[in-house]
Amino acid sequence: MEQPPDALPKDKTSGNQRRKLPTPRELVSHYESQGLDSQEASVKVIEDLQNALFRVISSGRGRKDKFMAETSRKIDATNSRLAVLDMKVDSKPGYGETFAIGVASGVTFKGIGTIMPHVLGALCQIWNSVRSSTKSSP
C-alpha cells in the first residue's frame, strides 16, 4: 500500500529534515487507493501540483524572488528617472528658439547700454543739486 502524501519519507540532507517529493505515479496510486478512478486521480494530482506551484510562485520567498523584486524596483526607478529627463529635454527650446532668445537678449543688452549713460547722468545731476543745496544752507 502506498504512503499518503502527509506521511512521506524524509531524507537527511546537510542536517535538515526534508520531505522526499512523491512521483506523479505515486500520487495517482495514492488517490486511486482512496477510491477515485484513474482519470479523477490524474485530475486531482494535476490540481495539487498546480496549487503547489502557485503557492511557491506567490510566496515571495527565496533569493531569486528577492533579486527579481529588487531588480524590478530598480528598473521602475530608472524608468521614472528617464521619463523625467525626457520631459526636461522636451521642454528645452530648440535651435531656432534659442537663436531668437539670443537675438532678443542682445538687443535688450545693447538698448540698456545705450540708455544707461543718460540715466546715470541724470542721477548724478540730481545728487549734485541735492548736495549743493544742503551745503549752501548755513
Tab-separated table of N, CA and C in Angstrom:
chain	number	residue	atom	x	y	z
A	1	MET	N	0.839	-1.183	0.000
A	1	MET	CA	0.000	0.000	0.000
A	1	MET	C	0.881	1.242	0.000
A	2	GLU	N	0.499	2.247	-0.762
A	2	GLU	CA	1.268	3.486	-0.893
A	2	GLU	C	1.085	4.342	0.353
A	3	GLN	N	2.109	5.159	0.644
A	3	GLN	CA	2.020	6.059	1.780
A	3	GLN	C	1.260	7.311	1.371
A	4	PRO	N	0.447	7.853	2.230
A	4	PRO	CA	-0.230	9.109	1.891
A	4	PRO	C	0.794	10.242	1.832
A	5	PRO	N	0.485	11.353	1.093
A	5	PRO	CA	1.443	12.452	0.958
A	5	PRO	C	1.839	13.070	2.288
A	6	ASP	N	0.988	12.964	3.319
A	6	ASP	CA	1.330	13.558	4.604
A	6	ASP	C	2.405	12.753	5.327
A	7	ALA	N	2.500	11.452	5.029
A	7	ALA	CA	3.458	10.604	5.721
A	7	ALA	C	4.565	10.167	4.766
A	8	LEU	N	5.070	11.102	3.978
A	8	LEU	CA	6.114	10.784	3.019
A	8	LEU	C	7.443	10.596	3.745
A	9	PRO	N	8.336	9.736	3.207
A	9	PRO	CA	9.630	9.542	3.868
A	9	PRO	C	10.460	10.818	3.807
A	10	LYS	N	11.294	10.991	4.821
A	10	LYS	CA	12.130	12.186	4.890
A	10	LYS	C	13.575	11.799	4.629
A	11	ASP	N	14.277	12.635	3.871
A	11	ASP	CA	15.698	12.434	3.620
A	11	ASP	C	16.486	13.373	4.503
A	12	LYS	N	17.673	12.949	4.893
A	12	LYS	CA	18.561	13.850	5.631
A	12	LYS	C	19.511	14.457	4.630
A	13	THR	N	19.406	15.759	4.467
A	13	THR	CA	20.271	16.481	3.548
A	13	THR	C	20.919	17.606	4.320
A	14	SER	N	22.217	17.552	4.498
A	14	SER	CA	23.019	18.548	5.221
A	14	SER	C	22.405	18.903	6.573
A	15	GLY	N	21.923	17.892	7.289
A	15	GLY	CA	21.425	18.120	8.641
A	15	GLY	C	19.991	18.604	8.703
A	16	ASN	N	19.374	18.972	7.591
A	16	ASN	CA	17.998	19.469	7.593
A	16	ASN	C	17.046	18.330	7.250
A	17	GLN	N	15.855	18.325	7.847
A	17	GLN	CA	14.838	17.342	7.525
A	17	GLN	C	14.047	17.854	6.328
A	18	ARG	N	14.057	17.083	5.243
A	18	ARG	CA	13.299	17.464	4.046
A	18	ARG	C	12.434	16.290	3.619
A	19	ARG	N	11.278	16.628	3.049
A	19	ARG	CA	10.392	15.593	2.536
A	19	ARG	C	10.868	15.172	1.154
A	20	LYS	N	10.769	13.885	0.901
A	20	LYS	CA	11.067	13.381	-0.429
A	20	LYS	C	9.825	13.620	-1.277
A	21	LEU	N	10.003	14.271	-2.404
A	21	LEU	CA	8.853	14.574	-3.257
A	21	LEU	C	8.326	13.304	-3.893
A	22	PRO	N	7.012	13.113	-3.849
A	22	PRO	CA	6.442	11.915	-4.461
A	22	PRO	C	6.418	12.059	-5.980
A	23	THR	N	6.515	10.945	-6.647
A	23	THR	CA	6.433	10.960	-8.107
A	23	THR	C	4.961	11.053	-8.499
A	24	PRO	N	4.700	11.468	-9.741
A	24	PRO	CA	3.299	11.535	-10.180
A	24	PRO	C	2.591	10.179	-10.102
A	25	ARG	N	3.314	9.099	-10.399
A	25	ARG	CA	2.694	7.763	-10.310
A	25	ARG	C	2.282	7.448	-8.871
A	26	GLU	N	3.138	7.817	-7.910
A	26	GLU	CA	2.802	7.568	-6.504
A	26	GLU	C	1.558	8.358	-6.096
A	27	LEU	N	1.467	9.608	-6.556
A	27	LEU	CA	0.303	10.422	-6.214
A	27	LEU	C	-0.971	9.855	-6.833
A	28	VAL	N	-0.884	9.423	-8.107
A	28	VAL	CA	-2.064	8.847	-8.762
A	28	VAL	C	-2.489	7.576	-8.032
A	29	SER	N	-1.517	6.718	-7.687
A	29	SER	CA	-1.889	5.475	-6.990
A	29	SER	C	-2.449	5.777	-5.591
A	30	HIS	N	-1.962	6.839	-4.953
A	30	HIS	CA	-2.496	7.228	-3.641
A	30	HIS	C	-3.974	7.618	-3.753
A	31	TYR	N	-4.309	8.430	-4.757
A	31	TYR	CA	-5.705	8.852	-4.916
A	31	TYR	C	-6.581	7.693	-5.397
A	32	GLU	N	-6.001	6.771	-6.187
A	32	GLU	CA	-6.771	5.589	-6.594
A	32	GLU	C	-7.071	4.709	-5.391
A	33	SER	N	-6.119	4.655	-4.450
A	33	SER	CA	-6.351	3.846	-3.250
A	33	SER	C	-7.432	4.464	-2.364
A	34	GLN	N	-7.709	5.740	-2.563
A	34	GLN	CA	-8.778	6.392	-1.800
A	34	GLN	C	-10.139	6.220	-2.465
A	35	GLY	N	-10.169	5.531	-3.605
A	35	GLY	CA	-11.446	5.222	-4.227
A	35	GLY	C	-11.733	6.007	-5.494
A	36	LEU	N	-10.815	6.845	-5.970
A	36	LEU	CA	-11.046	7.580	-7.208
A	36	LEU	C	-10.612	6.723	-8.390
A	37	ASP	N	-11.294	6.902	-9.548
A	37	ASP	CA	-10.836	6.171	-10.727
A	37	ASP	C	-9.600	6.857	-11.299
A	38	SER	N	-9.012	6.275	-12.318
A	38	SER	CA	-7.718	6.725	-12.841
A	38	SER	C	-7.781	8.166	-13.348
A	39	GLN	N	-8.849	8.512	-14.062
A	39	GLN	CA	-8.968	9.860	-14.615
A	39	GLN	C	-9.160	10.892	-13.503
A	40	GLU	N	-10.014	10.610	-12.551
A	40	GLU	CA	-10.239	11.538	-11.443
A	40	GLU	C	-8.976	11.696	-10.604
A	41	ALA	N	-8.228	10.617	-10.422
A	41	ALA	CA	-6.976	10.688	-9.664
A	41	ALA	C	-5.961	11.554	-10.398
A	42	SER	N	-5.902	11.419	-11.721
A	42	SER	CA	-4.972	12.240	-12.513
A	42	SER	C	-5.343	13.713	-12.424
A	43	VAL	N	-6.635	14.018	-12.509
A	43	VAL	CA	-7.095	15.405	-12.395
A	43	VAL	C	-6.757	15.951	-11.014
A	44	LYS	N	-6.951	15.136	-9.975
A	44	LYS	CA	-6.647	15.567	-8.603
A	44	LYS	C	-5.150	15.827	-8.432
A	45	VAL	N	-4.308	14.979	-9.024
A	45	VAL	CA	-2.848	15.179	-8.953
A	45	VAL	C	-2.463	16.473	-9.667
A	46	ILE	N	-3.057	16.719	-10.826
A	46	ILE	CA	-2.759	17.952	-11.570
A	46	ILE	C	-3.181	19.174	-10.767
A	47	GLU	N	-4.355	19.117	-10.130
A	47	GLU	CA	-4.811	20.239	-9.287
A	47	GLU	C	-3.842	20.481	-8.134
A	48	ASP	N	-3.414	19.387	-7.481
A	48	ASP	CA	-2.475	19.524	-6.365
A	48	ASP	C	-1.156	20.145	-6.820
A	49	LEU	N	-0.663	19.698	-7.947
A	49	LEU	CA	0.606	20.237	-8.453
A	49	LEU	C	0.468	21.706	-8.860
A	50	GLN	N	-0.667	22.046	-9.463
A	50	GLN	CA	-0.893	23.453	-9.815
A	50	GLN	C	-0.983	24.323	-8.570
A	51	ASN	N	-1.670	23.848	-7.554
A	51	ASN	CA	-1.766	24.602	-6.293
A	51	ASN	C	-0.403	24.764	-5.647
A	52	ALA	N	0.391	23.690	-5.647
A	52	ALA	CA	1.727	23.769	-5.062
A	52	ALA	C	2.598	24.753	-5.839
A	53	LEU	N	2.515	24.713	-7.153
A	53	LEU	CA	3.282	25.637	-7.982
A	53	LEU	C	2.851	27.076	-7.735
A	54	PHE	N	1.554	27.301	-7.622
A	54	PHE	CA	1.053	28.651	-7.350
A	54	PHE	C	1.529	29.146	-5.993
A	55	ARG	N	1.511	28.282	-4.971
A	55	ARG	CA	1.987	28.680	-3.637
A	55	ARG	C	3.470	29.030	-3.661
A	56	VAL	N	4.257	28.268	-4.402
A	56	VAL	CA	5.695	28.545	-4.461
A	56	VAL	C	5.948	29.873	-5.167
A	57	ILE	N	5.238	30.102	-6.251
A	57	ILE	CA	5.451	31.345	-7.010
A	57	ILE	C	4.960	32.549	-6.234
A	58	SER	N	3.807	32.428	-5.587
A	58	SER	CA	3.231	33.577	-4.890
A	58	SER	C	3.796	33.785	-3.494
A	59	SER	N	4.620	32.876	-3.011
A	59	SER	CA	5.130	33.000	-1.639
A	59	SER	C	6.086	34.171	-1.502
A	60	GLY	N	6.814	34.526	-2.561
A	60	GLY	CA	7.753	35.642	-2.488
A	60	GLY	C	8.996	35.302	-1.701
A	61	ARG	N	9.221	34.020	-1.410
A	61	ARG	CA	10.400	33.637	-0.654
A	61	ARG	C	11.487	33.181	-1.607
A	62	GLY	N	12.720	33.216	-1.111
A	62	GLY	CA	13.845	32.737	-1.891
A	62	GLY	C	14.679	33.882	-2.416
A	63	ARG	N	15.938	33.595	-2.641
A	63	ARG	CA	16.854	34.637	-3.112
A	63	ARG	C	16.487	35.129	-4.502
A	64	LYS	N	16.053	34.204	-5.340
A	64	LYS	CA	15.740	34.601	-6.707
A	64	LYS	C	14.549	35.548	-6.739
A	65	ASP	N	13.525	35.266	-5.921
A	65	ASP	CA	12.359	36.145	-5.866
A	65	ASP	C	12.749	37.525	-5.338
A	66	LYS	N	13.580	37.563	-4.292
A	66	LYS	CA	14.020	38.845	-3.758
A	66	LYS	C	14.845	39.600	-4.793
A	67	PHE	N	15.711	38.874	-5.491
A	67	PHE	CA	16.528	39.500	-6.531
A	67	PHE	C	15.649	40.068	-7.632
A	68	MET	N	14.635	39.303	-8.046
A	68	MET	CA	13.747	39.764	-9.113
A	68	MET	C	12.927	40.967	-8.662
A	69	ALA	N	12.470	40.956	-7.408
A	69	ALA	CA	11.695	42.090	-6.901
A	69	ALA	C	12.568	43.326	-6.813
A	70	GLU	N	13.807	43.156	-6.339
A	70	GLU	CA	14.709	44.298	-6.240
A	70	GLU	C	15.075	44.812	-7.629
A	71	THR	N	15.320	43.904	-8.555
A	71	THR	CA	15.645	44.312	-9.917
A	71	THR	C	14.469	45.038	-10.548
A	72	SER	N	13.270	44.533	-10.325
A	72	SER	CA	12.079	45.181	-10.869
A	72	SER	C	11.916	46.586	-10.305
A	73	ARG	N	12.172	46.740	-8.990
A	73	ARG	CA	12.066	48.057	-8.360
A	73	ARG	C	13.106	49.012	-8.940
A	74	LYS	N	14.331	48.524	-9.142
A	74	LYS	CA	15.382	49.378	-9.701
A	74	LYS	C	15.067	49.773	-11.142
A	75	ILE	N	14.514	48.850	-11.900
A	75	ILE	CA	14.153	49.168	-13.285
A	75	ILE	C	13.040	50.208	-13.306
A	76	ASP	N	12.065	50.094	-12.415
A	76	ASP	CA	10.993	51.089	-12.334
A	76	ASP	C	11.532	52.463	-11.961
A	77	ALA	N	12.473	52.501	-11.006
A	77	ALA	CA	13.062	53.788	-10.603
A	77	ALA	C	13.856	54.404	-11.755
A	78	THR	N	14.615	53.590	-12.462
A	78	THR	CA	15.380	54.085	-13.605
A	78	THR	C	14.454	54.571	-14.708
A	79	ASN	N	13.383	53.838	-14.936
A	79	ASN	CA	12.425	54.237	-15.961
A	79	ASN	C	11.775	55.579	-15.618
A	80	SER	N	11.431	55.786	-14.356
A	80	SER	CA	10.815	57.063	-13.966
A	80	SER	C	11.820	58.206	-14.086
A	81	ARG	N	13.082	57.950	-13.735
A	81	ARG	CA	14.108	58.992	-13.899
A	81	ARG	C	14.294	59.353	-15.368
A	82	LEU	N	14.300	58.347	-16.225
A	82	LEU	CA	14.431	58.617	-17.651
A	82	LEU	C	13.230	59.391	-18.182
A	83	ALA	N	12.050	59.103	-17.666
A	83	ALA	CA	10.858	59.836	-18.088
A	83	ALA	C	10.959	61.307	-17.687
A	84	VAL	N	11.476	61.578	-16.475
A	84	VAL	CA	11.646	62.961	-16.021
A	84	VAL	C	12.670	63.677	-16.890
A	85	LEU	N	13.787	63.000	-17.175
A	85	LEU	CA	14.805	63.613	-18.042
A	85	LEU	C	14.254	63.878	-19.443
A	86	ASP	N	13.463	62.962	-19.955
A	86	ASP	CA	12.877	63.140	-21.277
A	86	ASP	C	11.939	64.341	-21.291
A	87	MET	N	11.151	64.517	-20.222
A	87	MET	CA	10.261	65.680	-20.154
A	87	MET	C	11.075	66.971	-20.095
A	88	LYS	N	12.187	66.959	-19.355
A	88	LYS	CA	13.009	68.158	-19.249
A	88	LYS	C	13.649	68.498	-20.586
A	89	VAL	N	14.122	67.493	-21.297
A	89	VAL	CA	14.745	67.743	-22.598
A	89	VAL	C	13.706	68.245	-23.590
A	90	ASP	N	12.497	67.681	-23.534
A	90	ASP	CA	11.443	68.119	-24.444
A	90	ASP	C	11.001	69.548	-24.146
A	91	SER	N	11.131	70.005	-22.903
A	91	SER	CA	10.692	71.352	-22.561
A	91	SER	C	11.739	72.408	-22.900
A	92	LYS	N	12.958	72.003	-23.263
A	92	LYS	CA	14.006	72.962	-23.628
A	92	LYS	C	13.731	73.498	-25.035
A	93	PRO	N	14.109	74.775	-25.290
A	93	PRO	CA	13.884	75.322	-26.629
A	93	PRO	C	14.818	74.689	-27.655
A	94	GLY	N	14.367	74.684	-28.905
A	94	GLY	CA	15.172	74.151	-29.991
A	94	GLY	C	16.180	75.177	-30.477
A	95	TYR	N	16.862	74.878	-31.600
A	95	TYR	CA	17.893	75.776	-32.125
A	95	TYR	C	17.314	77.118	-32.553
A	96	GLY	N	16.200	77.111	-33.252
A	96	GLY	CA	15.591	78.368	-33.707
A	96	GLY	C	15.145	79.231	-32.541
A	97	GLU	N	14.504	78.599	-31.566
A	97	GLU	CA	14.046	79.351	-30.394
A	97	GLU	C	15.228	79.899	-29.598
A	98	THR	N	16.299	79.114	-29.488
A	98	THR	CA	17.490	79.573	-28.775
A	98	THR	C	18.116	80.764	-29.480
A	99	PHE	N	18.179	80.726	-30.812
A	99	PHE	CA	18.730	81.840	-31.577
A	99	PHE	C	17.885	83.106	-31.378
A	100	ALA	N	16.558	82.956	-31.407
A	100	ALA	CA	15.663	84.111	-31.207
A	100	ALA	C	15.831	84.688	-29.805
A	101	ILE	N	15.971	83.835	-28.798
A	101	ILE	CA	16.191	84.319	-27.428
A	101	ILE	C	17.510	85.069	-27.348
A	102	GLY	N	18.559	84.563	-28.005
A	102	GLY	CA	19.860	85.228	-28.008
A	102	GLY	C	19.807	86.585	-28.676
A	103	VAL	N	19.118	86.680	-29.814
A	103	VAL	CA	18.994	87.965	-30.515
A	103	VAL	C	18.229	88.954	-29.639
A	104	ALA	N	17.125	88.512	-29.042
A	104	ALA	CA	16.323	89.409	-28.197
A	104	ALA	C	17.122	89.892	-26.989
A	105	SER	N	17.888	88.999	-26.367
A	105	SER	CA	18.674	89.429	-25.211
A	105	SER	C	19.814	90.342	-25.637
A	106	GLY	N	20.384	90.117	-26.803
A	106	GLY	CA	21.434	91.009	-27.305
A	106	GLY	C	20.911	92.412	-27.579
A	107	VAL	N	19.737	92.488	-28.190
A	107	VAL	CA	19.135	93.798	-28.460
A	107	VAL	C	18.795	94.501	-27.146
A	108	THR	N	18.277	93.748	-26.181
A	108	THR	CA	17.954	94.335	-24.875
A	108	THR	C	19.219	94.854	-24.194
A	109	PHE	N	20.271	94.069	-24.209
A	109	PHE	CA	21.531	94.481	-23.584
A	109	PHE	C	22.095	95.715	-24.281
A	110	LYS	N	22.013	95.753	-25.601
A	110	LYS	CA	22.506	96.912	-26.361
A	110	LYS	C	21.680	98.152	-26.021
A	111	GLY	N	20.351	98.007	-25.898
A	111	GLY	CA	19.482	99.129	-25.547
A	111	GLY	C	19.772	99.644	-24.153
A	112	ILE	N	19.976	98.737	-23.221
A	112	ILE	CA	20.311	99.151	-21.855
A	112	ILE	C	21.656	99.873	-21.857
A	113	GLY	N	22.612	99.360	-22.633
A	113	GLY	CA	23.924	100.010	-22.723
A	113	GLY	C	23.836	101.414	-23.306
A	114	THR	N	22.884	101.651	-24.200
A	114	THR	CA	22.716	102.971	-24.804
A	114	THR	C	22.020	103.932	-23.837
A	115	ILE	N	21.075	103.458	-23.080
A	115	ILE	CA	20.290	104.316	-22.187
A	115	ILE	C	21.014	104.597	-20.875
A	116	MET	N	21.850	103.682	-20.396
A	116	MET	CA	22.466	103.808	-19.072
A	116	MET	C	23.269	105.096	-18.876
A	117	PRO	N	24.046	105.551	-19.836
A	117	PRO	CA	24.773	106.801	-19.575
A	117	PRO	C	23.840	107.978	-19.306
A	118	HIS	N	22.711	108.040	-20.010
A	118	HIS	CA	21.751	109.124	-19.797
A	118	HIS	C	21.114	109.023	-18.415
A	119	VAL	N	20.739	107.827	-18.006
A	119	VAL	CA	20.113	107.617	-16.700
A	119	VAL	C	21.111	107.939	-15.597
A	120	LEU	N	22.343	107.449	-15.714
A	120	LEU	CA	23.356	107.716	-14.693
A	120	LEU	C	23.708	109.204	-14.635
A	121	GLY	N	23.735	109.851	-15.802
A	121	GLY	CA	23.999	111.298	-15.829
A	121	GLY	C	22.912	112.062	-15.105
A	122	ALA	N	21.646	111.687	-15.328
A	122	ALA	CA	20.527	112.361	-14.657
A	122	ALA	C	20.590	112.131	-13.150
A	123	LEU	N	20.927	110.922	-12.732
A	123	LEU	CA	21.048	110.631	-11.304
A	123	LEU	C	22.202	111.426	-10.681
A	124	CYS	N	23.286	111.578	-11.384
A	124	CYS	CA	24.424	112.358	-10.881
A	124	CYS	C	24.041	113.836	-10.738
A	125	GLN	N	23.261	114.362	-11.704
A	125	GLN	CA	22.824	115.752	-11.612
A	125	GLN	C	21.899	115.957	-10.415
A	126	ILE	N	20.994	115.017	-10.196
A	126	ILE	CA	20.106	115.109	-9.031
A	126	ILE	C	20.933	115.064	-7.756
A	127	TRP	N	21.882	114.184	-7.683
A	127	TRP	CA	22.734	114.059	-6.497
A	127	TRP	C	23.523	115.342	-6.254
A	128	ASN	N	24.074	115.899	-7.307
A	128	ASN	CA	24.861	117.128	-7.177
A	128	ASN	C	23.988	118.302	-6.744
A	129	SER	N	22.794	118.399	-7.269
A	129	SER	CA	21.929	119.517	-6.889
A	129	SER	C	21.486	119.394	-5.433
A	130	VAL	N	21.194	118.151	-4.983
A	130	VAL	CA	20.821	117.958	-3.590
A	130	VAL	C	22.009	118.264	-2.690
A	131	ARG	N	23.210	117.877	-3.083
A	131	ARG	CA	24.393	118.097	-2.289
A	131	ARG	C	24.733	119.596	-2.209
A	132	SER	N	24.589	120.257	-3.341
A	132	SER	CA	24.891	121.696	-3.344
A	132	SER	C	23.862	122.503	-2.545
A	133	SER	N	22.601	122.070	-2.565
A	133	SER	CA	21.582	122.798	-1.793
A	133	SER	C	21.778	122.601	-0.305
A	134	THR	N	22.263	121.427	0.109
A	134	THR	CA	22.486	121.186	1.528
A	134	THR	C	23.753	121.853	2.014
A	135	LYS	N	24.756	122.067	1.157
A	135	LYS	CA	25.992	122.727	1.573
A	135	LYS	C	25.824	124.233	1.646
A	136	SER	N	25.050	124.792	0.770
A	136	SER	CA	24.926	126.259	0.744
A	136	SER	C	24.066	126.797	1.872
A	137	SER	N	23.282	125.945	2.502
A	137	SER	CA	22.461	126.381	3.640
A	137	SER	C	23.332	126.440	4.884
A	138	PRO	N	23.387	127.674	5.598
A	138	PRO	CA	24.208	127.748	6.806
A	138	PRO	C	23.544	127.209	8.030
